[in-house]
Coordinates of N, CA and C in Angstrom, one line a residue:
M2 N 158.7 -108.0 208.1 CA 159.1 -107.0 207.1 C 159.1 -105.7 207.8
D3 N 160.2 -105.0 207.8 CA 160.2 -103.6 208.4 C 159.7 -102.5 207.5
A4 N 159.6 -101.3 208.0 CA 159.1 -100.2 207.3 C 160.0 -99.9 206.0
V5 N 161.3 -100.1 206.1 CA 162.2 -99.8 205.0 C 161.9 -100.8 203.9
R6 N 161.7 -102.1 204.2 CA 161.4 -103.1 203.2 C 160.0 -102.8 202.5
V7 N 159.0 -102.4 203.4 CA 157.7 -102.1 202.8 C 157.8 -100.9 201.9
A8 N 158.6 -99.9 202.2 CA 158.8 -98.7 201.3 C 159.4 -99.2 200.0
L9 N 160.5 -100.0 200.1 CA 161.1 -100.5 198.9 C 160.1 -101.3 198.0
L10 N 159.3 -102.1 198.7 CA 158.4 -102.9 197.9 C 157.4 -102.0 197.2
R11 N 156.9 -101.0 197.9 CA 156.0 -100.0 197.3 C 156.6 -99.4 196.1
E12 N 157.9 -99.1 196.2 CA 158.6 -98.4 195.1 C 158.6 -99.3 193.9
V13 N 158.9 -100.6 194.1 CA 158.9 -101.6 193.0 C 157.5 -101.8 192.4
L14 N 156.5 -101.7 193.3 CA 155.1 -101.9 192.8 C 154.4 -100.6 192.3
A15 N 155.1 -99.5 192.3 CA 154.6 -98.2 191.8 C 154.1 -98.4 190.4
G16 N 152.9 -98.0 190.1 CA 152.4 -98.1 188.7 C 151.5 -99.4 188.5
T17 N 151.5 -100.3 189.5 CA 150.7 -101.5 189.4 C 149.4 -101.2 190.2
E18 N 148.5 -102.1 190.0 CA 147.2 -102.0 190.7 C 147.3 -102.3 192.2
W19 N 148.4 -103.0 192.6 CA 148.5 -103.5 194.0 C 148.5 -102.4 195.1
L20 N 149.2 -101.3 194.8 CA 149.3 -100.3 195.9 C 147.9 -99.7 196.1
G21 N 147.2 -99.4 195.1 CA 145.8 -98.9 195.3 C 144.9 -99.9 195.9
A22 N 145.0 -101.1 195.4 CA 144.1 -102.2 196.0 C 144.4 -102.4 197.5
T23 N 145.6 -102.5 197.8 CA 145.9 -102.8 199.3 C 145.5 -101.6 200.1
R24 N 145.8 -100.4 199.6 CA 145.4 -99.2 200.4 C 143.9 -99.1 200.5
R25 N 143.2 -99.4 199.5 CA 141.7 -99.3 199.5 C 141.2 -100.3 200.6
F26 N 141.7 -101.6 200.5 CA 141.3 -102.6 201.4 C 141.6 -102.2 202.8
A27 N 142.8 -101.7 203.1 CA 143.3 -101.3 204.4 C 142.4 -100.1 204.9
G28 N 142.0 -99.3 204.0 CA 141.1 -98.2 204.4 C 139.7 -98.7 204.9
V29 N 139.2 -99.7 204.2 CA 137.9 -100.3 204.6 C 138.1 -101.0 206.0
L30 N 139.2 -101.7 206.1 CA 139.5 -102.4 207.4 C 139.5 -101.3 208.5
R31 N 140.4 -100.3 208.3 CA 140.5 -99.3 209.4 C 139.2 -98.6 209.6
G32 N 138.5 -98.2 208.6 CA 137.3 -97.5 208.7 C 136.2 -98.3 209.5
S33 N 136.2 -99.6 209.3 CA 135.2 -100.5 209.9 C 135.5 -100.6 211.4
V34 N 136.8 -100.8 211.8 CA 137.1 -101.0 213.2 C 137.1 -99.7 214.0
V35 N 137.5 -98.6 213.3 CA 137.6 -97.3 214.0 C 136.1 -96.8 214.3
S36 N 135.3 -96.9 213.2 CA 133.9 -96.4 213.4 C 133.1 -97.1 214.4
H37 N 133.5 -98.4 214.6 CA 132.7 -99.2 215.6 C 133.5 -99.3 216.9
G38 N 134.6 -98.7 217.1 CA 135.3 -98.7 218.3 C 136.1 -100.0 218.6
G39 N 136.4 -100.7 217.5 CA 137.3 -101.9 217.7 C 136.5 -103.2 217.5
G40 N 137.0 -104.3 218.0 CA 136.3 -105.6 217.8 C 136.7 -106.2 216.5
L41 N 138.1 -106.3 216.2 CA 138.6 -106.9 215.0 C 138.9 -108.4 215.4
L42 N 138.3 -109.3 214.7 CA 138.5 -110.7 214.8 C 139.3 -111.1 213.5
L43 N 140.4 -111.8 213.7 CA 141.2 -112.3 212.6 C 141.3 -113.8 212.6
V44 N 140.9 -114.4 211.5 CA 140.9 -115.9 211.5 C 141.4 -116.4 210.1
G45 N 142.1 -117.5 210.2 CA 142.6 -118.2 209.0 C 141.8 -119.5 208.8
T46 N 142.5 -120.5 208.3 CA 141.9 -121.8 208.1 C 142.6 -122.7 209.1
P47 N 142.1 -124.0 209.2 CA 142.8 -124.9 210.1 C 144.2 -125.2 209.7
E48 N 144.5 -125.0 208.4 CA 145.9 -125.2 207.9 C 146.7 -124.0 207.9
Y49 N 146.1 -122.8 208.0 CA 146.9 -121.5 207.8 C 146.4 -120.5 208.9
E50 N 147.3 -120.2 209.8 CA 146.9 -119.2 210.8 C 147.7 -117.9 210.5
P51 N 146.9 -116.8 210.4 CA 147.6 -115.5 210.0 C 148.2 -114.8 211.2
W52 N 149.0 -115.6 212.0 CA 149.6 -115.0 213.2 C 150.6 -113.8 212.9
H53 N 151.2 -113.9 211.7 CA 152.2 -112.9 211.3 C 151.4 -111.6 211.1
L54 N 150.3 -111.6 210.4 CA 149.4 -110.5 210.2 C 148.9 -109.9 211.5
A55 N 148.6 -110.8 212.4 CA 148.1 -110.4 213.7 C 149.2 -109.6 214.4
A56 N 150.4 -110.0 214.4 CA 151.5 -109.3 215.0 C 151.8 -108.0 214.4
H57 N 151.7 -107.9 213.1 CA 151.9 -106.6 212.4 C 150.8 -105.6 212.7
L58 N 149.5 -106.1 212.8 CA 148.4 -105.2 213.1 C 148.5 -104.7 214.6
V59 N 149.0 -105.5 215.5 CA 149.2 -105.1 216.8 C 150.3 -104.0 216.8
D60 N 151.4 -104.2 216.1 CA 152.4 -103.1 216.0 C 151.9 -101.8 215.4
E61 N 151.1 -102.0 214.3 CA 150.6 -100.8 213.6 C 149.6 -100.1 214.5
A62 N 148.8 -100.8 215.3 CA 147.9 -100.2 216.2 C 148.6 -99.4 217.3
A63 N 149.7 -99.9 217.8 CA 150.5 -99.1 218.8 C 151.2 -97.9 218.1
W64 N 151.8 -98.1 217.0 CA 152.6 -97.0 216.3 C 151.7 -95.9 215.8
S65 N 150.5 -96.3 215.4 CA 149.6 -95.2 214.8 C 148.7 -94.6 215.8
G66 N 148.6 -95.1 217.0 CA 147.7 -94.6 218.0 C 146.3 -95.0 217.7
T67 N 146.1 -96.1 217.0 CA 144.8 -96.6 216.6 C 144.6 -98.0 217.3
P68 N 144.3 -98.1 218.5 CA 144.2 -99.4 219.2 C 143.1 -100.3 218.6
E69 N 142.2 -99.7 217.9 CA 141.1 -100.6 217.3 C 141.7 -101.6 216.3
L70 N 142.9 -101.3 215.7 CA 143.5 -102.2 214.7 C 144.0 -103.5 215.4
A71 N 144.2 -103.5 216.7 CA 144.8 -104.7 217.3 C 143.7 -105.8 217.3
P72 N 144.0 -106.9 216.6 CA 143.0 -108.0 216.4 C 143.0 -109.0 217.5
T73 N 141.9 -109.7 217.6 CA 141.9 -111.0 218.4 C 142.1 -112.1 217.4
L74 N 143.2 -112.8 217.5 CA 143.5 -113.9 216.6 C 142.6 -115.2 217.0
V75 N 141.8 -115.6 216.1 CA 140.9 -116.8 216.4 C 141.6 -118.0 215.8
R76 N 142.0 -119.0 216.6 CA 142.7 -120.2 216.2 C 141.9 -121.4 216.2
H77 N 142.0 -122.2 215.2 CA 141.1 -123.4 215.1 C 141.6 -124.5 216.1
D78 N 142.8 -124.5 216.4 CA 143.3 -125.5 217.4 C 143.7 -124.9 218.7
A79 N 143.1 -123.8 219.1 CA 143.4 -123.2 220.4 C 143.1 -124.1 221.5
R80 N 143.9 -124.0 222.6 CA 143.7 -124.8 223.8 C 143.7 -123.9 225.0
P81 N 142.9 -124.2 226.0 CA 142.9 -123.4 227.2 C 144.2 -123.1 227.8
S82 N 145.2 -124.1 227.6 CA 146.5 -123.9 228.2 C 147.4 -122.9 227.5
D83 N 147.0 -122.5 226.3 CA 147.7 -121.5 225.5 C 147.8 -120.2 226.2
P84 N 148.8 -119.3 225.9 CA 148.7 -118.0 226.4 C 147.4 -117.3 226.0
A85 N 147.0 -116.3 226.8 CA 145.7 -115.7 226.6 C 145.5 -115.2 225.1
H86 N 146.5 -114.6 224.5 CA 146.3 -114.1 223.2 C 146.3 -115.1 222.1
L87 N 146.6 -116.4 222.5 CA 146.6 -117.5 221.5 C 145.5 -118.5 221.9
S88 N 144.7 -118.3 222.8 CA 143.7 -119.3 223.3 C 142.3 -119.1 222.9
V89 N 142.1 -118.1 221.9 CA 140.7 -117.9 221.4 C 140.4 -118.8 220.3
G90 N 139.4 -119.6 220.5 CA 139.0 -120.7 219.6 C 137.8 -120.2 218.7
P91 N 137.4 -121.1 217.8 CA 136.4 -120.8 216.8 C 135.0 -120.4 217.4
G92 N 134.8 -120.8 218.6 CA 133.6 -120.4 219.3 C 133.4 -118.9 219.4
R93 N 134.5 -118.2 219.3 CA 134.4 -116.7 219.3 C 133.7 -116.2 218.1
L94 N 133.8 -116.9 216.9 CA 133.1 -116.5 215.7 C 131.6 -116.6 215.9
A95 N 131.2 -117.6 216.7 CA 129.7 -117.7 216.9 C 129.2 -116.6 217.8
A96 N 130.1 -115.9 218.5 CA 129.7 -114.8 219.4 C 129.8 -113.5 218.7
A97 N 130.3 -113.4 217.4 CA 130.5 -112.2 216.7 C 129.1 -111.5 216.6
R98 N 129.1 -110.2 216.7 CA 127.9 -109.4 216.7 C 128.1 -108.1 215.9
R99 N 127.0 -107.4 215.7 CA 127.0 -106.1 215.0 C 128.1 -105.2 215.7
G100 N 128.8 -104.5 214.8 CA 129.9 -103.6 215.3 C 131.3 -104.2 215.3
E101 N 131.3 -105.6 215.2 CA 132.6 -106.2 215.1 C 133.0 -106.5 213.6
T102 N 134.3 -106.6 213.4 CA 134.8 -106.8 212.0 C 135.5 -108.2 212.0
L103 N 135.2 -109.0 211.1 CA 135.8 -110.3 210.9 C 136.7 -110.3 209.6
L104 N 138.0 -110.4 209.8 CA 138.9 -110.5 208.7 C 139.3 -112.0 208.5
V105 N 139.0 -112.5 207.4 CA 139.3 -113.9 207.1 C 140.4 -114.0 206.1
V106 N 141.5 -114.6 206.4 CA 142.7 -114.8 205.5 C 142.9 -116.2 205.2
S107 N 142.8 -116.5 203.9 CA 142.9 -117.9 203.5 C 143.7 -118.0 202.2
P108 N 144.7 -118.9 202.1 CA 145.5 -119.0 200.9 C 144.7 -119.9 199.9
D109 N 143.7 -120.7 200.4 CA 142.9 -121.6 199.5 C 141.5 -121.4 199.8
R110 N 140.6 -122.1 199.1 CA 139.2 -122.0 199.4 C 138.9 -122.5 200.8
P111 N 138.2 -121.8 201.6 CA 137.9 -122.3 203.0 C 137.0 -123.5 203.0
D112 N 137.1 -124.3 204.0 CA 136.2 -125.4 204.1 C 134.8 -125.0 204.5
A113 N 133.9 -126.0 204.4 CA 132.5 -125.7 204.7 C 132.2 -125.2 206.1
P114 N 132.9 -125.8 207.1 CA 132.6 -125.3 208.5 C 133.0 -123.9 208.7
L115 N 134.1 -123.5 208.2 CA 134.5 -122.1 208.3 C 133.6 -121.1 207.6
L116 N 133.2 -121.5 206.4 CA 132.3 -120.7 205.6 C 130.9 -120.5 206.4
E117 N 130.5 -121.6 207.0 CA 129.3 -121.5 207.8 C 129.4 -120.6 209.0
Q118 N 130.6 -120.6 209.6 CA 130.8 -119.7 210.8 C 130.9 -118.3 210.3
V119 N 131.5 -118.0 209.2 CA 131.6 -116.7 208.6 C 130.2 -116.2 208.2
H120 N 129.4 -117.1 207.6 CA 128.0 -116.7 207.2 C 127.2 -116.3 208.5
D121 N 127.3 -117.1 209.5 CA 126.6 -116.8 210.8 C 127.0 -115.5 211.4
A122 N 128.3 -115.2 211.3 CA 128.8 -113.9 211.9 C 128.3 -112.8 211.1
R123 N 128.2 -112.9 209.8 CA 127.6 -111.9 208.9 C 126.2 -111.7 209.2
R124 N 125.4 -112.8 209.4 CA 124.0 -112.7 209.7 C 123.8 -112.0 211.0
A125 N 124.7 -112.2 211.9 CA 124.6 -111.5 213.3 C 125.0 -110.1 213.2
G126 N 125.5 -109.6 212.1 CA 125.7 -108.1 211.9 C 127.2 -107.8 211.8
A127 N 128.1 -108.7 211.9 CA 129.5 -108.4 211.8 C 129.9 -108.0 210.4
T128 N 130.8 -107.1 210.2 CA 131.3 -106.8 208.9 C 132.4 -107.8 208.5
V129 N 132.3 -108.4 207.4 CA 133.2 -109.5 206.9 C 134.1 -109.0 205.8
L130 N 135.4 -109.2 206.0 CA 136.4 -108.8 205.0 C 137.2 -110.1 204.7
S131 N 137.6 -110.3 203.5 CA 138.4 -111.5 203.1 C 139.6 -111.1 202.3
L132 N 140.6 -111.9 202.6 CA 141.9 -111.7 201.9 C 142.3 -113.2 201.5
G133 N 142.3 -113.4 200.2 CA 142.5 -114.8 199.7 C 142.6 -114.9 198.2
P134 N 142.3 -116.1 197.7 CA 142.6 -116.5 196.4 C 141.7 -115.8 195.3
G135 N 140.6 -115.3 195.7 CA 139.8 -114.6 194.6 C 138.3 -114.9 194.7
E136 N 137.8 -115.2 193.5 CA 136.3 -115.4 193.3 C 135.9 -116.7 193.9
D137 N 135.4 -116.8 195.1 CA 134.9 -118.0 195.7 C 133.8 -117.6 196.6
E138 N 133.3 -118.6 197.4 CA 132.2 -118.4 198.3 C 132.5 -117.3 199.3
L139 N 133.7 -117.3 199.8 CA 134.1 -116.4 200.9 C 134.1 -115.0 200.3
A140 N 134.7 -114.8 199.2 CA 134.7 -113.4 198.6 C 133.3 -112.9 198.3
A141 N 132.4 -113.8 197.9 CA 131.0 -113.5 197.6 C 130.3 -113.1 198.9
M142 N 130.7 -113.7 200.0 CA 130.0 -113.5 201.3 C 130.5 -112.2 201.9
A143 N 131.8 -111.8 201.6 CA 132.4 -110.7 202.3 C 131.8 -109.3 201.9
H144 N 131.8 -108.4 202.8 CA 131.5 -107.0 202.4 C 132.6 -106.4 201.5
E145 N 133.8 -106.8 201.8 CA 134.9 -106.3 201.0 C 136.0 -107.4 200.9
S146 N 136.6 -107.6 199.8 CA 137.6 -108.7 199.6 C 138.7 -108.1 198.8
L147 N 139.9 -108.7 199.0 CA 141.1 -108.4 198.3 C 141.6 -109.8 197.7
A148 N 141.5 -109.9 196.4 CA 141.9 -111.2 195.8 C 143.4 -111.3 195.6
V149 N 144.0 -112.4 195.9 CA 145.4 -112.6 195.7 C 145.5 -114.0 194.9
P150 N 145.1 -114.0 193.7 CA 145.1 -115.3 193.0 C 146.5 -115.8 192.7
E151 N 146.6 -117.1 192.5 CA 147.9 -117.7 192.2 C 148.4 -117.2 190.9
G152 N 149.7 -117.2 190.8 CA 150.3 -116.7 189.5 C 150.5 -115.2 189.4
T153 N 150.2 -114.5 190.5 CA 150.4 -113.1 190.4 C 151.8 -112.7 190.9
D154 N 152.2 -111.4 190.8 CA 153.5 -111.0 191.2 C 153.7 -111.1 192.7
L155 N 152.7 -111.1 193.4 CA 152.8 -111.1 194.9 C 152.2 -112.3 195.5
D156 N 152.7 -112.7 196.7 CA 152.1 -113.8 197.4 C 151.2 -113.3 198.5
L157 N 150.5 -114.1 199.2 CA 149.5 -113.7 200.2 C 150.3 -113.0 201.4
D158 N 151.4 -113.6 201.8 CA 152.2 -113.0 202.9 C 152.6 -111.5 202.6
T159 N 153.1 -111.3 201.4 CA 153.5 -110.0 201.0 C 152.4 -109.0 201.0
V160 N 151.2 -109.4 200.5 CA 150.0 -108.6 200.5 C 149.6 -108.2 201.9
Q161 N 149.7 -109.2 202.8 CA 149.4 -108.9 204.2 C 150.2 -107.8 204.8
H162 N 151.5 -107.8 204.4 CA 152.4 -106.7 204.9 C 152.0 -105.4 204.4
L163 N 151.6 -105.3 203.1 CA 151.2 -104.1 202.5 C 149.9 -103.6 203.2
V164 N 149.0 -104.5 203.4 CA 147.7 -104.1 204.0 C 147.9 -103.6 205.4
S165 N 148.7 -104.3 206.2 CA 148.9 -103.9 207.6 C 149.6 -102.6 207.7
A166 N 150.6 -102.3 206.8 CA 151.3 -101.1 206.8 C 150.4 -99.9 206.4
A167 N 149.6 -100.2 205.4 CA 148.6 -99.1 205.0 C 147.6 -98.8 206.0
A168 N 147.1 -99.9 206.7 CA 146.1 -99.7 207.8 C 146.6 -98.8 208.9
G169 N 147.9 -98.9 209.2 CA 148.5 -98.1 210.3 C 148.8 -96.7 209.8
E170 N 149.4 -96.5 208.6 CA 149.8 -95.2 208.2 C 148.7 -94.3 207.8
N171 N 147.5 -94.8 207.4 CA 146.4 -94.0 207.1 C 145.5 -93.7 208.2
A172 N 146.0 -93.9 209.4 CA 145.2 -93.8 210.6 C 144.6 -92.4 210.8
V173 N 143.4 -92.4 211.3 CA 142.8 -91.1 211.6 C 143.2 -90.7 213.0
P174 N 143.1 -89.4 213.3 CA 143.5 -89.0 214.7 C 142.6 -89.7 215.7
A175 N 143.2 -90.0 216.9 CA 142.5 -90.6 217.9 C 141.3 -89.8 218.4
P176 N 140.2 -90.4 218.8 CA 139.0 -89.6 219.2 C 139.3 -88.9 220.6
R177 N 138.3 -88.1 221.0 CA 138.3 -87.4 222.3 C 139.5 -86.6 222.5
G178 N 140.1 -86.0 221.5 CA 141.2 -85.1 221.6 C 142.5 -85.7 222.1
R179 N 142.6 -87.0 222.2 CA 143.9 -87.6 222.6 C 144.9 -87.5 221.5
R180 N 146.1 -87.2 221.8 CA 147.2 -87.2 220.8 C 147.7 -88.6 220.4
R181 N 147.9 -88.7 219.1 CA 148.5 -90.0 218.7 C 149.9 -90.1 219.2
F182 N 150.4 -91.4 219.3 CA 151.7 -91.6 219.8 C 152.8 -90.9 219.0
R183 N 152.6 -91.0 217.6 CA 153.6 -90.3 216.8 C 153.6 -88.8 217.0
D184 N 152.5 -88.2 217.3 CA 152.4 -86.8 217.6 C 153.1 -86.4 218.9
R185 N 152.9 -87.3 219.9 CA 153.6 -87.1 221.2 C 155.1 -87.2 221.0
L186 N 155.5 -88.3 220.2 CA 156.9 -88.5 220.0 C 157.6 -87.3 219.3
S187 N 156.9 -86.8 218.3 CA 157.4 -85.7 217.5 C 157.6 -84.4 218.4
R188 N 156.6 -84.2 219.2 CA 156.7 -83.1 220.1 C 157.8 -83.2 221.1
L189 N 158.0 -84.4 221.6 CA 159.1 -84.7 222.5 C 160.5 -84.5 221.8
A190 N 160.6 -84.9 220.6 CA 161.8 -84.7 219.8 C 162.1 -83.3 219.6
D191 N 161.0 -82.5 219.3 CA 161.2 -81.0 219.1 C 161.7 -80.4 220.4
Q192 N 161.2 -80.8 221.5 CA 161.6 -80.2 222.8 C 163.1 -80.6 223.1
L193 N 163.5 -81.8 222.8 CA 164.8 -82.3 223.1 C 165.9 -81.6 222.2
T194 N 165.5 -81.3 221.0 CA 166.4 -80.7 220.1 C 166.4 -79.2 220.0
A195 N 165.5 -78.6 220.7 CA 165.3 -77.1 220.7 C 166.5 -76.5 221.5
P196 N 167.0 -75.3 221.0 CA 168.1 -74.7 221.7 C 167.6 -74.2 223.1
P197 N 168.5 -74.1 224.1 CA 168.1 -73.7 225.4 C 167.5 -72.2 225.3
P198 N 166.6 -71.9 226.2 CA 166.1 -70.5 226.2 C 167.2 -69.5 226.5
A199 N 167.1 -68.4 225.9 CA 168.1 -67.3 226.2 C 167.9 -66.7 227.6
R200 N 169.1 -66.5 228.2 CA 169.0 -65.9 229.5 C 169.5 -64.4 229.5
W201 N 168.8 -63.6 230.1 CA 169.2 -62.1 230.0 C 169.7 -61.7 231.3

């Protein structure tokens, strides 16, 4: 879903609770990863991999000048022969530590092994966020959750688009005085469109 479609979707959803809820959740996500300098782990269930959200977060990280938003996608059936960005398995959850953020996306109630891994990551100090069906063990375990129960106006995939877009657009300026990509692009556009200097 491109920026124009996200903007149209936001227009349709104006006046509903969804815009505020997705922006609030995105703000918590962004705040967690930026304040700790990165370390975003993104995991789904064995039946559902949030690879689409991972791709959008990578894009938003680049466009917003917030590299901390780029996640490590943790896959339940990862193999060593997979490309590097697809070869991180569930063992990475066991290595989660303080300062890292774990975002769990699940269309259904997660199974017991995943819940145990998430619980262990939280005990080790990771910040846990959940995006899923609502009031369940995962939501109770998470520091912040966004419920997408069945029968609502939006599905889980659409909510993920809203969250990723909000996480990128609300980005804080990059630390250590570096300019954000959009700032540099704007300055370049100004230089290219400025009239030539007057010659006397």
